[in-house]
Amino acid sequence: MRWQSPSVIASADTSRLDEGTMTVRVRFAPSPTGFLHLGGARTALFNWLYARRHGGTFILRIEDTDVERNKQEAAEAILEGMAWLGMETDEGPFWQSDRGALYREKIQELLASGHAYKCYATKGELDQMREELQAKGLKPLYDRRWRDRTDHPEDTPFVIRFKMPIDGDRTLADAVKGDVTFAYKELDDWIIARSDGSPTYNFVVVVDDIDMRISHVIRGDDHLTNTFKQAPLYEAFGKPLPVFGHVPKVAGLSKRLGSPSVQRYRDELGFVREGVINYLSRLGWSHGDQEIFSTEELVAAFDLEGVSSSPGAFDIDKMTWVNEHWLRALDPADVAQRIAPRMGIKPDARLAAIVEILQPRSSTLVDMAAQAKMFYRDDIELDEKAAKKWLKVSTGPHFDELIPKLTALASWDRASIGAVFEAFCEAHELKLGKIAQPTRVAVTGGSVSPGLFETVELLGRDACLPRLAAARAWIAAREAAQ
RNA sequence: GGCCCGUUCGUCUAGGGGUUAGGACGCCGGCCUCUCACGCCGGUAACAGGGGUUCAAAUCCCCUACGGGCUACCA
C-alpha cells in the first residue's frame, strides 16, 4: 500500500484508500481513432480485472469528441474486440458526443464559481508571447493575462481557461508509480473550452469521471502529467480525487505498421482468447512466478501492486507459447467448434477426435486447421523423398501381410489397428518404426504425422486401404524398374 | 530545452540491506519415442555506469547515460 504515505493522504480522498469499504468503479475510455490493439486491450483488461476482483463496476466510455478523427467502424471494432475477449461492460458504452449538454453546464458552473475565466487573447498574440518567452529561455506558458481582468470585449472570440494554482507542489500517490511530485509553476491556465465552445479532452475526462463516479482511474502512463492538470479540477467541483494508477505502455508493438488489432491476432494468426488474455495480463503485471492464469485465476489474483512501473516489450514467441498452453487445455469439442469455420466444415465428433491428437502439436488455430486438412482430403500425393526412403522393395512383403489383416479388421479403431502392427512386429522381431514409417508414408503421403494408429483410425478404412494398395503397387513398380 | 516517469538474463519478470540473484519464453544439449510434436532432465544468459551511506547495496541516496511521456483552441 505504497500510496498511504501521510503527505499524500492530505491531498487525496482518504475514504477511497480503504479497500475494504469502497465501491470500485473503473472505466476504459478509448478514442475510436483506430482498432483495438493489444496495448489498448491490456489497459481495458487491467480495468476489467480490477472491477471483477473487487466486485466493482466496469464502464466503457467512447471518447469521440474529435469528430474529424473518429470512425464509426473503429468504435464497433473496439466493442467487438472486447466482446471476443470476454470483457463485458456493466455500464455503457457511453459516447462523449452525446454528452455536450453536461459539458456546457459544467463549464458555466466553473465560470460562475470563479474557477474559470474567459481569455480573449488571439492566437497571434499567444504565439508572440510564447516566442518571447522562449527567446528568454523560459517555458512557453500562458501568462494568465486575462485571469484577473473584468472587462469583456464585445464580439471578440474567446476561450475559457481554468484557474490553476500558481505555485506550490502537488504530490499524488499513484497506485502503480508511487508518489509523484509536480510543481504547479510548470503548468498554466489551460483551456477547457475552445473558441467554438467545445470542451477539451482534459476537461471532459474529469467531468465524465466525476459524473460516472469513477473510483480508480487505471490508464496509460502517457497521462501521468495530465493528472496534475486534472486534480485541481476535481477540487474546483468539490469532488474527491479518484485513485490513479498509471500503467506503463507496451513497447515493441510495431510502430511503423501500426500495431495489429486483436481481431488480426484472432483471425489471421489464430490465437485463442484464453491465450491472449493470459499473455496480456502477464505483460507488465506479475504474481510471483506464476505464468499460466485462467481468467478466473486472474480475477482472483489481479492487483495494482503487481503492476510493474516500467514498460514491457511485446514478445510474440512468449505469446505463442501461452497460446499453445491454452489450445491444449481447451476441450477438444470446443476447439473443433473454433476451427471448423476456418476449414469450411461442420464440427462433429470426428473433428473433435482429430483436434485431440493435434492439440499437442499445434501453436494456433491456423496451424491446427492446416494440419487437420490432411484428414479431409480425398487423395494424397506421395512425397518423393519420403517414398524413396521408406517404401523400399524389402517392405513389399510386409504390406502383403498387413493389408489383409487390416482389411479383415472388424472394428476400425486405434487399439485394434495397433494390435495388428504390434503382432506383426513381434512375429518378425522388428522395431515398430520399421513398419510404422512405411505405413505412414503410404497413408499420409509424408513421413510426419500424429501417432500412426490414431492417424489410420481417423483417416478411416475407406481412405487407408486403397492408399496402402497404391503404395504396394508403387513398390512393385520400383522393383520392376530395378 | 524544461518538467515527470523509467532502467535485473535477448524478452516477460521474482527479489526491496546479508541469496550460489529465482522462475518463464527463446536458444543449445540429453532422455522418452512409430515420425513430428508433447513431456521430462540439464545448460546458456542479467542487477545501465559512477559516486556515496553501511560491517554489508541489485535493494537506500546523489550524479551521469540511455529510453519514454508531457510541454496544443489533439486525445
XYZ file of C-alpha atoms (C1' of nucleotides) in Angstrom:
557
model
C 0.000 0.000 0.000
C 2.613 2.466 -1.030
C 0.093 5.229 -1.655
C -0.649 5.636 2.009
C 2.195 7.951 2.810
C 0.937 10.699 5.141
C 1.979 13.618 2.939
C -0.254 12.285 0.242
C -3.333 11.381 2.146
C -3.880 15.043 2.800
C -4.345 15.752 -0.875
C -6.448 12.754 -1.785
C -9.754 11.388 -0.714
C -8.776 9.172 2.141
C -12.028 7.280 2.265
C -11.269 5.781 -1.108
C -7.974 4.444 0.058
C -9.707 1.958 2.244
C -10.024 -1.083 0.061
C -12.436 -2.736 2.393
C -15.325 -0.359 2.107
C -15.014 1.466 -1.157
C -17.071 0.724 -4.172
C -14.877 0.129 -7.158
C -15.952 1.829 -10.363
C -13.465 1.776 -13.202
C -13.641 2.632 -16.851
C -11.965 2.005 -20.156
C -12.128 5.089 -22.337
C -10.766 4.502 -25.821
C -10.961 7.089 -28.534
C -12.217 5.481 -31.724
C -9.437 6.612 -33.997
C -8.239 3.099 -34.705
C -8.918 -0.513 -33.912
C -8.419 -2.191 -30.570
C -4.777 -3.101 -30.470
C -3.040 -5.189 -27.848
C -1.919 -2.203 -25.804
C -5.450 -0.884 -25.544
C -6.777 -4.345 -24.839
C -4.349 -4.649 -21.958
C -5.465 -1.355 -20.442
C -9.059 -2.493 -20.765
C -8.158 -5.844 -19.239
C -6.482 -4.317 -16.186
C -9.571 -2.239 -15.554
C -11.925 -5.121 -16.136
C -9.930 -7.423 -13.863
C -9.800 -4.801 -11.167
C -13.557 -4.373 -11.308
C -14.203 -8.102 -11.209
C -11.702 -8.655 -8.442
C -13.397 -6.136 -6.204
C -16.958 -6.799 -7.217
C -16.977 -3.397 -8.846
C -18.405 -1.866 -11.967
C -16.675 -1.752 -15.341
C -17.729 1.147 -17.514
C -16.997 1.736 -21.170
C -16.809 5.265 -22.461
C -16.084 6.111 -26.062
C -14.136 9.346 -26.321
C -15.332 10.510 -29.677
C -15.236 14.254 -29.227
C -12.819 14.732 -32.086
C -15.293 14.181 -34.885
C -12.707 14.574 -37.621
C -10.583 11.685 -36.498
C -13.266 9.311 -35.364
C -14.527 6.412 -37.314
C -17.700 4.552 -36.591
C -16.217 1.248 -37.703
C -13.346 1.752 -35.305
C -15.745 2.101 -32.382
C -17.564 -1.019 -33.470
C -14.317 -2.930 -33.807
C -13.321 -1.918 -30.284
C -16.628 -3.176 -28.930
C -16.351 -6.379 -30.910
C -12.779 -6.969 -29.786
C -13.709 -6.537 -26.159
C -16.659 -8.852 -26.537
C -14.406 -11.504 -28.028
C -12.012 -11.234 -25.122
C -14.924 -11.611 -22.744
C -14.677 -8.206 -21.120
C -18.330 -7.486 -20.682
C -19.203 -3.978 -19.591
C -21.523 -3.212 -16.718
C -22.396 0.292 -17.836
C -22.138 1.912 -21.211
C -20.890 2.278 -23.768
C -21.324 5.982 -23.238
C -20.460 8.271 -26.100
C -18.953 11.622 -25.297
C -20.524 13.037 -28.414
C -23.900 12.589 -26.662
C -22.855 14.480 -23.584
C -22.324 18.026 -24.830
C -25.054 19.470 -22.617
C -23.366 18.179 -19.487
C -20.034 19.675 -20.507
C -21.564 23.055 -21.319
C -23.337 23.070 -17.975
C -20.124 22.275 -16.117
C -18.235 24.991 -17.944
C -20.868 27.537 -16.882
C -20.654 26.228 -13.345
C -16.921 26.872 -13.232
C -17.334 30.313 -14.745
C -19.961 31.157 -12.151
C -17.882 29.905 -9.256
C -14.855 31.849 -10.439
C -12.736 28.804 -11.142
C -12.611 29.577 -14.838
C -12.442 32.713 -16.941
C -12.712 33.934 -20.475
C -9.498 34.662 -22.302
C -9.747 36.975 -25.301
C -6.135 36.666 -26.367
C -5.816 35.942 -30.055
C -3.798 33.144 -31.475
C -1.266 35.578 -32.902
C -0.953 37.311 -29.593
C -0.315 33.996 -27.874
C 2.233 32.896 -30.453
C 4.118 36.108 -29.953
C 4.045 35.690 -26.200
C 5.441 32.177 -26.468
C 8.184 33.233 -28.823
C 9.289 35.947 -26.444
C 9.357 33.557 -23.528
C 11.326 31.008 -25.453
C 13.764 33.618 -26.629
C 14.443 34.309 -22.971
C 14.889 30.621 -22.400
C 11.678 30.346 -20.441
C 8.923 27.819 -20.649
C 6.239 28.958 -23.112
C 3.358 29.012 -20.684
C 0.295 31.231 -20.962
C 0.942 34.315 -18.847
C -2.583 34.485 -17.424
C -3.106 37.971 -18.853
C -6.904 37.592 -18.689
C -7.113 35.782 -15.394
C -7.999 38.854 -13.335
C -9.421 41.206 -15.919
C -13.001 42.271 -15.522
C -13.598 43.884 -18.926
C -15.267 41.825 -21.621
C -14.720 42.872 -25.217
C -17.810 42.675 -27.421
C -17.865 40.418 -30.456
C -14.441 39.009 -29.761
C -13.884 35.289 -29.739
C -12.644 33.819 -26.505
C -11.586 30.549 -24.974
C -12.305 29.515 -21.423
C -9.384 28.760 -19.177
C -9.234 27.027 -15.857
C -7.601 28.820 -12.927
C -4.783 26.568 -11.869
C -2.823 27.047 -8.659
C 0.018 29.396 -9.455
C 2.723 27.873 -7.326
C 3.393 25.158 -4.853
C 3.905 21.455 -5.332
C 1.486 18.640 -5.581
C 2.215 15.048 -4.637
C -0.081 12.378 -5.916
C 0.037 8.821 -4.701
C -0.103 6.752 -7.835
C -1.112 3.157 -7.240
C 1.424 1.983 -9.805
C 4.167 4.600 -9.816
C 4.168 5.536 -6.158
C 4.422 9.149 -5.040
C 4.838 11.586 -7.893
C 5.507 15.253 -7.235
C 4.909 18.055 -9.668
C 5.372 21.821 -9.404
C 2.425 23.968 -10.468
C 4.751 26.526 -11.973
C 5.247 24.046 -14.781
C 1.589 24.300 -15.724
C -0.523 27.207 -16.944
C -4.208 28.044 -17.008
C -5.157 25.532 -19.620
C -8.081 25.782 -21.965
C -11.237 23.931 -21.012
C -13.399 25.279 -23.833
C -12.290 26.281 -27.300
C -13.474 29.448 -29.027
C -16.231 27.437 -30.695
C -17.441 26.449 -27.245
C -16.379 22.822 -27.480
C -14.780 21.337 -24.388
C -11.245 19.939 -24.416
C -10.083 16.471 -23.544
C -8.663 17.032 -20.067
C -11.874 18.748 -19.079
C -14.349 16.187 -20.336
C -12.353 13.361 -18.828
C -12.719 14.851 -15.387
C -16.368 15.780 -15.868
C -17.144 12.275 -17.015
C -15.080 10.555 -14.363
C -16.875 12.586 -11.716
C -20.270 12.055 -13.304
C -19.688 8.327 -13.593
C -18.350 8.211 -10.040
C -15.121 6.587 -11.124
C -13.163 5.426 -8.074
C -9.982 4.235 -9.791
C -8.516 5.691 -12.932
C -6.331 2.991 -14.442
C -4.846 4.282 -17.668
C -1.667 4.573 -19.708
C 1.213 6.438 -18.133
C 1.217 8.909 -21.000
C -1.480 10.594 -18.894
C 0.639 10.907 -15.793
C 1.393 14.602 -16.219
C -2.178 15.311 -17.317
C -3.218 14.151 -13.890
C -1.710 17.252 -12.361
C -3.839 19.439 -14.593
C -6.888 17.397 -13.725
C -6.502 17.203 -9.976
C -7.350 20.876 -9.242
C -10.403 20.492 -11.429
C -11.826 17.852 -9.122
C -11.350 20.269 -6.272
C -12.983 23.119 -8.143
C -16.026 20.892 -8.446
C -15.743 19.987 -4.783
C -15.205 16.347 -5.588
C -12.733 13.849 -4.160
C -9.921 12.550 -6.317
C -10.126 9.012 -7.549
C -7.180 6.687 -7.024
C -4.899 6.933 -10.030
C -2.885 4.044 -11.398
C -0.711 4.811 -14.390
C 0.265 1.719 -16.260
C 3.383 1.822 -18.442
C 2.560 1.379 -22.056
C 3.690 -1.641 -24.003
C 6.792 -1.247 -26.125
C 7.626 -3.076 -29.300
C 4.202 -3.180 -30.873
C 5.360 -2.448 -34.397
C 5.125 1.302 -34.657
C 5.678 1.562 -38.356
C 2.915 -0.775 -39.416
C 0.701 0.354 -36.601
C 0.002 -2.271 -34.028
C -2.225 -5.087 -35.210
C -5.785 -5.248 -33.944
C -6.862 -8.012 -31.606
C -9.036 -9.239 -34.460
C -5.928 -9.868 -36.509
C -4.446 -11.980 -33.747
C -7.693 -13.897 -33.709
C -8.474 -14.189 -37.413
C -5.158 -14.190 -39.206
C -2.876 -15.596 -36.539
C -5.349 -17.953 -34.874
C -4.816 -17.050 -31.236
C -7.446 -18.132 -28.726
C -8.932 -15.588 -26.359
C -7.697 -17.517 -23.308
C -4.146 -17.187 -24.591
C -4.430 -13.514 -25.447
C -5.907 -12.684 -22.050
C -3.268 -14.694 -20.228
C -0.382 -13.189 -22.168
C -1.653 -9.629 -21.901
C -2.216 -9.930 -18.180
C 1.366 -11.008 -17.617
C 2.802 -8.204 -19.733
C 3.549 -5.666 -17.058
C 1.910 -7.487 -14.203
C 3.107 -10.455 -12.214
C 2.029 -12.637 -9.361
C 5.081 -14.428 -8.031
C 6.381 -16.965 -10.513
C 3.047 -17.926 -11.993
C 2.860 -17.753 -15.774
C -0.365 -19.539 -16.601
C -3.617 -17.992 -15.481
C -7.165 -18.812 -16.386
C -9.449 -15.817 -16.483
C -10.917 -16.929 -13.154
C -7.452 -17.101 -11.619
C -6.683 -13.631 -12.914
C -9.822 -12.242 -11.386
C -8.806 -13.765 -8.068
C -5.182 -12.633 -8.211
C -5.074 -9.303 -10.011
C -3.965 -6.234 -8.116
C -2.411 -2.885 -8.893
C 0.620 -3.543 -6.726
C 1.737 -6.308 -9.030
C 1.768 -3.932 -11.969
C 5.289 -3.073 -12.995
C 6.318 0.554 -13.119
C 8.499 0.058 -16.168
C 7.335 -0.669 -19.688
C 7.492 -4.174 -21.079
C 8.094 -5.293 -24.624
C 5.683 -7.355 -26.619
C 7.089 -10.797 -27.429
C 5.268 -12.903 -29.983
C 7.228 -16.025 -29.029
C 6.048 -15.952 -25.467
C 2.533 -15.095 -26.512
C 2.608 -18.103 -28.811
C 3.793 -20.337 -26.001
C 0.974 -19.166 -23.749
C -1.451 -19.725 -26.593
C -0.163 -23.278 -27.086
C -0.844 -23.973 -23.465
C -4.461 -22.881 -23.721
C -5.011 -24.549 -27.041
C -4.029 -27.810 -25.329
C -6.014 -27.145 -22.187
C -9.245 -26.464 -24.010
C -11.871 -29.134 -24.544
C -11.397 -30.752 -27.989
C -15.058 -30.285 -28.865
C -14.733 -26.596 -28.067
C -11.630 -26.281 -30.237
C -13.412 -28.184 -33.018
C -16.117 -25.513 -32.951
C -13.458 -22.881 -33.364
C -11.558 -24.412 -36.258
C -14.499 -25.787 -38.234
C -15.369 -22.409 -39.797
C -11.747 -21.970 -40.801
C -11.910 -25.284 -42.634
C -15.309 -24.690 -44.164
C -16.818 -27.724 -42.470
C -19.231 -28.534 -39.676
C -17.829 -29.592 -36.318
C -18.553 -33.182 -35.337
C -17.172 -35.969 -33.172
C -14.596 -36.937 -35.775
C -13.234 -33.407 -35.967
C -13.055 -33.308 -32.182
C -11.041 -36.528 -32.242
C -8.721 -35.042 -34.853
C -8.363 -31.908 -32.744
C -7.414 -34.007 -29.762
C -4.439 -35.603 -31.490
C -3.380 -32.260 -32.969
C -3.573 -30.311 -29.724
C -0.059 -31.183 -28.528
C 1.395 -30.274 -31.874
C -0.362 -27.026 -32.713
C 0.534 -23.467 -31.795
C -2.518 -21.694 -33.104
C -5.898 -22.423 -34.604
C -4.485 -21.545 -38.015
C -1.736 -24.058 -37.539
C -4.148 -26.711 -36.318
C -6.621 -26.190 -39.134
C -3.823 -26.585 -41.662
C -2.802 -29.882 -40.129
C -6.379 -31.102 -39.834
C -6.919 -30.662 -43.555
C -4.955 -33.844 -44.132
C -7.902 -35.800 -42.764
C -10.336 -34.285 -45.233
C -8.554 -34.939 -48.488
C -9.816 -37.468 -50.985
C -6.445 -38.400 -52.298
C -2.856 -37.910 -51.443
C 0.354 -37.240 -53.222
C 3.362 -39.295 -52.259
C 6.252 -37.149 -51.163
C 9.065 -38.348 -53.407
C 11.798 -38.182 -50.829
C 9.729 -39.915 -48.181
C 8.629 -42.610 -50.597
C 12.166 -43.317 -51.736
C 13.383 -43.569 -48.205
C 10.617 -45.670 -46.683
C 8.866 -47.568 -49.458
C 11.771 -49.916 -50.044
C 11.436 -53.062 -52.104
C 12.044 -55.025 -48.930
C 8.879 -53.637 -47.381
C 6.692 -55.112 -50.121
C 6.150 -58.390 -48.307
C 5.298 -56.517 -45.116
C 2.461 -54.744 -46.872
C 1.345 -58.037 -48.378
C 0.923 -59.389 -44.886
C -0.553 -56.298 -43.240
C -3.103 -55.305 -45.840
C -5.238 -58.448 -45.496
C -5.113 -58.256 -41.724
C -6.240 -54.644 -41.712
C -8.884 -55.397 -44.292
C -10.217 -58.138 -42.066
C -10.469 -55.910 -39.022
C -13.974 -55.993 -37.600
C -13.576 -52.783 -35.701
C -11.570 -49.910 -37.191
C -10.299 -48.368 -34.028
C -6.829 -47.362 -32.879
C -6.498 -50.231 -30.397
C -7.361 -52.901 -32.960
C -5.146 -51.265 -35.560
C -2.300 -51.037 -33.104
C -2.715 -54.687 -32.187
C -2.229 -55.688 -35.825
C 1.038 -53.772 -36.072
C 2.325 -54.984 -32.735
C 1.591 -58.601 -33.538
C 3.365 -58.142 -36.839
C 6.462 -56.678 -35.190
C 6.571 -59.405 -32.628
C 6.259 -62.135 -35.230
C 9.070 -60.679 -37.307
C 11.151 -59.366 -34.425
C 11.034 -55.906 -35.897
C 11.033 -52.491 -34.265
C 7.745 -50.715 -34.791
C 9.482 -47.954 -36.692
C 10.414 -50.348 -39.484
C 6.810 -50.706 -40.488
C 5.232 -47.607 -38.991
C 7.135 -45.223 -41.216
C 6.372 -47.012 -44.497
C 2.723 -47.185 -43.482
C 2.714 -43.523 -42.529
C 4.086 -42.594 -45.940
C 1.544 -44.849 -47.606
C -1.499 -43.372 -45.863
C -0.475 -39.742 -45.483
C 1.974 -39.298 -48.316
C 4.650 -37.934 -45.999
C 6.844 -39.003 -43.130
C 5.373 -36.731 -40.456
C 2.017 -37.129 -38.785
C 0.424 -37.707 -35.400
C 0.611 -41.206 -33.924
C 0.168 -43.813 -36.626
C -2.689 -45.781 -35.102
C -4.794 -42.714 -34.380
C -3.999 -41.322 -37.791
C -5.017 -44.523 -39.525
C -8.161 -44.719 -37.447
C -9.231 -41.170 -38.173
C -8.287 -41.271 -41.817
C -10.729 -44.147 -41.990
C -10.776 -47.535 -43.562
C -12.033 -46.252 -46.893
C -9.069 -43.933 -47.260
C -6.368 -46.177 -45.856
C -6.923 -49.462 -47.640
C -6.749 -48.033 -51.178
C -3.726 -45.969 -50.213
C -1.936 -48.990 -48.858
C -2.706 -50.854 -52.054
C -1.416 -47.940 -54.095
C 1.785 -47.869 -52.082
C 2.206 -51.590 -52.597
C 1.827 -51.011 -56.346
C 4.379 -48.205 -56.174
C 6.853 -50.623 -54.580
C 6.126 -53.229 -57.227
C 6.825 -50.687 -59.933
C 10.053 -49.762 -58.261
C 11.050 -53.406 -58.084
C 10.245 -53.876 -61.749
C 12.360 -50.886 -62.684
C 15.429 -52.276 -60.988
C 15.196 22.981 -23.917
C 12.150 22.375 -19.158
C 9.476 19.002 -16.152
C 7.785 13.967 -14.995
C 8.464 8.642 -15.265
C 11.550 4.518 -16.054
C 16.382 1.128 -16.340
C 17.589 -7.130 -13.073
C 19.465 -12.663 -18.406
C 17.937 -11.291 -25.815
C 12.450 -10.921 -23.859
C 8.495 -11.144 -19.616
C 9.785 -10.949 -14.602
C 10.837 -12.537 -8.870
C 13.698 -10.460 -5.289
C 13.278 -4.047 -1.907
C 20.118 -4.174 3.024
C 23.484 -10.317 4.042
C 20.501 -15.038 -1.979
C 25.282 -19.915 -5.401
C 20.348 -13.263 -7.861
C 14.945 -17.471 -8.632
C 11.118 -18.638 -12.450
C 9.199 -18.306 -17.589
C 9.815 -17.630 -23.142
C 13.670 -18.284 -26.712
C 18.128 -20.840 -27.815
C 21.533 -25.258 -27.067
C 22.220 -30.436 -25.283
C 20.111 -35.034 -23.494
C 16.086 -38.574 -22.246
C 11.429 -40.638 -23.956
C 9.801 -42.490 -28.799
C 6.483 -45.350 -34.787
C 7.814 -39.799 -37.460
C 6.729 -34.818 -35.808
C 5.336 -32.861 -31.535
C 4.095 -33.125 -26.149
C 6.542 -34.305 -21.732
C 10.885 -34.788 -18.605
C 16.166 -33.586 -17.310
C 20.233 -30.305 -17.947
C 22.835 -25.932 -19.977
C 23.304 -20.651 -21.737
C 22.449 -15.734 -20.022
C 21.172 -10.113 -16.082
C 21.364 -6.175 -11.377
C 22.974 0.601 -17.241
C 27.657 3.461 -15.441
C 29.914 6.329 -11.493
C 29.920 8.134 -6.682
C 28.151 7.916 -1.692
C 25.529 5.745 3.158
C 26.567 0.946 5.635
C 30.252 -4.134 8.795
C 27.287 -5.382 4.318
C 23.902 -2.325 -1.652
C 20.612 -5.483 -7.172
C 17.996 -3.437 -2.915
C 18.728 3.336 0.308
C 20.740 8.458 -1.539
C 23.102 11.559 -5.411
C 25.036 12.310 -10.314
C 25.548 10.691 -15.394
C 23.917 7.957 -19.619
C 20.084 5.899 -22.230
C 14.683 5.148 -23.131
C 9.651 7.016 -22.790
C 5.937 10.785 -21.726
C 4.125 15.763 -21.187
C 5.040 20.674 -22.555
C -1.666 22.290 -28.364
C -8.026 26.145 -29.234
C -5.071 16.697 -30.181
C -6.915 12.788 -27.457
